[in-house]
Amino acid sequence: MPGRHGGMSHPVFAYMYSRFAPGAERLGAANHREELLSGASGRVLEVGAGTGLNFRHYGNAVAGVMAVEPEPHMREAAIQASLNASVRVAVVGGLDSRLPVADATFDVAVASLMLCSVPDQRVALAEMYRALRLGGELRFYEHVQANERTLASIQRAVDTFWPYVGAGCHTSRDTLKVIEQSGFVIQSVRRFRFQPCLMCVPVSPHIIGVALKV
Ligand SMILES: C[S@@+](CC[C@H](N)C(=O)[O-])C[C@H]1O[C@@H](n2cnc3c(N)ncnc32)[C@H](O)[C@@H]1O
């Protein structure tokens, strides 16, 4: 649903996410975020920042974070989270397809559990590429298409309805491949399974890593 500030409104999803997230953080997501952002430095652009769950994991080497979040309820929660962050975080509205930033102005771009939900991954990644300086890092933490054939076909079946209940979330995207096709060079990637709930089987294959704009 389109909204003001080039946004969208998914109040039910925003509510469910805020109820579900604390459990997932305790079961391992918080550790994944720590790994995702470990060693990040300079100016950071986080796209689809959600409720701001990454904010407390930014270290002192980060000069500041611009967090773009189109969904108004999640953005409000992100603004609250930014008040407790140890680095300066500016939360703004905006969409992945037209980030409100100048070319080559960031050292790090963060994609965390959002490339599953954007309408077109290539468009989102092209915008993040544009925003990064040469040598800048894309740090990604995403659930992705399974390597195992059976789970991959379950994911494809699930994707006939999952995006309708999950605010656009797809389970069967080959995100790592699209990151590479978008011009980034993968510097590190770790594949793992993370299943914080019974229903989470289709979104259990994850990747976490760093890719460079070269
Ligand atoms: C599952 S939530 C993840 C939130 C957060 N990044 C995290 O790690 O907890 C997916 C996020 O992607 C955002 N999103 C979906 N479509 C988007 C778009 N077109 N542009 C920017 N963000 C988008 C949603 O608003 C939501 O915040």
XYZ file of C-alpha atoms and ligand atoms in Angstrom:
241
model
C 0.000 0.000 0.000
C 1.633 3.324 -1.023
C 2.029 5.961 1.663
C 3.512 9.390 2.237
C 7.312 9.963 2.101
C 7.597 7.481 -0.799
C 6.634 4.749 1.641
C 4.225 1.899 2.218
C 2.017 0.806 5.082
C 1.966 -2.729 6.529
C 0.656 -2.210 10.089
C -0.165 -5.889 10.724
C 3.252 -7.075 9.528
C 4.948 -4.307 11.541
C 3.070 -5.413 14.676
C 3.810 -9.121 14.108
C 7.498 -8.383 13.439
C 7.857 -6.404 16.646
C 6.232 -9.292 18.621
C 8.272 -12.048 16.908
C 11.655 -10.325 16.743
C 12.720 -10.365 20.428
C 12.522 -14.196 20.513
C 14.481 -14.521 17.262
C 17.108 -12.102 18.588
C 17.553 -14.242 21.720
C 17.772 -17.441 19.678
C 20.624 -16.158 17.507
C 19.663 -13.191 15.331
C 21.405 -10.759 17.701
C 24.650 -12.735 17.248
C 24.190 -12.656 13.476
C 23.780 -8.872 13.577
C 26.952 -8.606 15.666
C 28.796 -10.659 13.021
C 27.226 -8.621 10.196
C 28.453 -5.303 11.573
C 31.697 -6.329 13.213
C 34.495 -4.046 11.977
C 32.180 -1.707 10.046
C 33.516 1.837 9.946
C 32.837 5.268 8.496
C 29.528 6.443 7.054
C 26.863 3.742 6.965
C 23.671 3.520 4.915
C 21.147 0.946 6.144
C 18.280 0.282 3.744
C 14.983 -1.169 5.003
C 16.126 -0.737 8.595
C 12.827 -1.997 10.004
C 12.466 -1.432 13.739
C 16.160 -0.650 14.159
C 17.362 -4.006 15.490
C 20.844 -3.440 14.052
C 21.408 -0.075 15.671
C 22.831 -1.310 18.980
C 25.392 -3.427 17.109
C 27.211 -0.510 15.441
C 30.623 0.058 16.980
C 32.590 3.219 17.731
C 34.369 3.209 14.356
C 31.057 4.119 12.703
C 30.857 7.857 12.095
C 27.089 7.856 11.616
C 24.229 5.829 10.179
C 21.528 6.907 7.750
C 18.693 4.407 8.140
C 16.061 4.372 5.384
C 12.713 2.792 6.292
C 9.541 3.214 4.190
C 7.014 1.571 6.537
C 5.735 4.238 8.972
C 5.130 1.986 12.002
C 8.527 0.346 11.693
C 10.117 3.740 11.104
C 8.599 5.049 14.355
C 10.075 2.059 16.225
C 13.428 2.679 14.501
C 13.379 6.304 15.662
C 12.883 5.065 19.236
C 15.726 2.538 18.821
C 17.998 5.272 17.449
C 17.705 7.142 20.767
C 19.460 4.250 22.555
C 22.164 3.684 19.931
C 25.754 4.462 20.838
C 26.366 5.981 17.389
C 24.444 8.780 15.686
C 21.567 7.308 13.648
C 19.309 9.397 11.391
C 16.106 7.566 10.432
C 14.435 8.732 7.238
C 11.603 7.613 4.954
C 12.339 6.390 1.445
C 12.347 3.440 -0.907
C 15.166 1.183 -2.081
C 14.477 2.211 -5.673
C 15.213 5.895 -5.049
C 17.441 6.297 -2.044
C 17.539 9.884 -0.776
C 21.354 10.035 -0.931
C 24.066 11.367 -3.242
C 26.382 9.118 -5.305
C 29.464 7.565 -3.669
C 28.878 9.073 -0.236
C 28.913 5.981 2.016
C 31.639 3.590 3.191
C 29.217 0.800 4.078
C 25.738 -0.214 2.902
C 23.744 -2.675 5.010
C 21.127 -5.078 3.656
C 19.668 -7.059 6.535
C 16.660 -9.324 5.945
C 15.324 -6.866 3.369
C 16.410 -8.166 -0.064
C 13.724 -10.844 0.401
C 11.049 -8.147 0.485
C 11.993 -5.492 -2.063
C 10.077 -5.549 -5.369
C 13.280 -5.946 -7.443
C 16.611 -6.941 -5.877
C 18.577 -5.633 -8.855
C 17.101 -2.166 -8.477
C 17.805 -2.099 -4.729
C 21.387 -3.312 -5.216
C 22.029 -0.809 -8.013
C 20.970 1.988 -5.669
C 23.212 0.731 -2.866
C 26.073 0.377 -5.355
C 25.507 3.979 -6.454
C 25.531 5.217 -2.852
C 28.824 3.482 -1.994
C 32.262 4.942 -2.633
C 34.726 2.838 -4.632
C 36.046 0.155 -2.272
C 32.964 0.495 -0.079
C 31.343 -2.536 1.524
C 27.936 -4.097 1.148
C 27.260 -6.023 4.350
C 24.457 -8.549 3.931
C 22.451 -10.819 6.224
C 19.619 -12.494 4.340
C 17.521 -15.632 4.216
C 17.897 -17.196 0.785
C 17.118 -20.006 -1.635
C 18.114 -23.411 -0.230
C 20.932 -25.446 -1.758
C 18.961 -28.631 -1.047
C 16.591 -29.485 -3.882
C 13.645 -30.532 -1.709
C 13.673 -27.410 0.421
C 14.194 -25.228 -2.682
C 11.031 -26.656 -4.266
C 9.114 -26.174 -1.000
C 10.284 -22.546 -1.049
C 9.015 -22.071 -4.613
C 5.617 -23.482 -3.628
C 5.478 -21.340 -0.490
C 6.232 -18.230 -2.541
C 2.793 -18.496 -4.181
C 1.250 -17.134 -0.941
C 4.082 -16.116 1.461
C 4.589 -12.604 0.009
C 0.896 -11.828 0.600
C 1.102 -12.511 4.321
C 4.704 -11.363 4.794
C 4.613 -7.842 3.321
C 6.322 -8.922 0.099
C 8.804 -11.397 1.633
C 9.953 -14.170 -0.763
C 11.638 -17.351 0.444
C 13.216 -18.620 -2.792
C 15.456 -15.765 -3.918
C 19.035 -16.536 -4.955
C 20.274 -13.351 -3.333
C 24.010 -14.107 -3.399
C 23.898 -14.593 -7.172
C 22.073 -11.288 -7.672
C 24.585 -9.478 -5.428
C 27.395 -10.756 -7.685
C 25.456 -9.909 -10.847
C 25.018 -6.372 -9.522
C 28.749 -5.710 -9.771
C 29.816 -6.495 -6.226
C 32.768 -8.777 -5.506
C 32.101 -11.183 -2.661
C 34.790 -10.839 -0.017
C 33.342 -13.271 2.506
C 30.188 -15.310 2.858
C 28.961 -17.805 5.413
C 25.984 -20.076 4.771
C 24.029 -21.453 7.698
C 20.603 -22.595 8.829
C 18.665 -20.559 11.362
C 15.161 -21.570 12.304
C 13.824 -19.507 15.197
C 10.254 -20.865 14.892
C 8.352 -23.941 13.693
C 6.957 -22.102 10.664
C 10.382 -20.736 9.742
C 11.612 -23.778 7.775
C 11.228 -22.039 4.354
C 13.271 -19.064 5.574
C 15.895 -21.075 7.441
C 18.781 -21.004 4.878
C 20.771 -17.821 5.522
C 23.847 -16.041 4.262
C 25.932 -13.445 6.021
C 28.894 -11.664 4.500
C 30.640 -8.736 2.880
C 30.842 -7.718 -0.795
C 32.924 -4.902 -2.242
C 32.287 -2.186 -4.799
C 35.480 -2.360 -6.876
C 11.808 -8.404 7.529
S 11.956 -6.692 7.667
C 13.674 -6.534 8.173
C 13.931 -5.274 8.913
C 15.371 -5.052 9.359
N 16.239 -4.794 8.243
C 15.911 -6.164 10.212
O 17.028 -6.654 9.927
O 15.258 -6.524 11.202
C 12.009 -6.176 5.951
C 12.248 -4.698 5.809
O 12.387 -4.362 4.418
C 11.723 -3.128 4.236
N 11.366 -2.941 2.824
C 10.463 -3.645 2.110
N 10.347 -3.126 0.870
C 11.196 -2.073 0.810
C 11.532 -1.143 -0.193
N 10.947 -1.180 -1.392
N 12.442 -0.189 0.081
C 13.052 -0.152 1.299
N 12.772 -1.018 2.302
C 11.856 -1.970 2.048
C 10.500 -3.251 5.122
O 9.844 -2.020 5.343
C 11.103 -3.855 6.358
O 11.636 -2.894 7.197
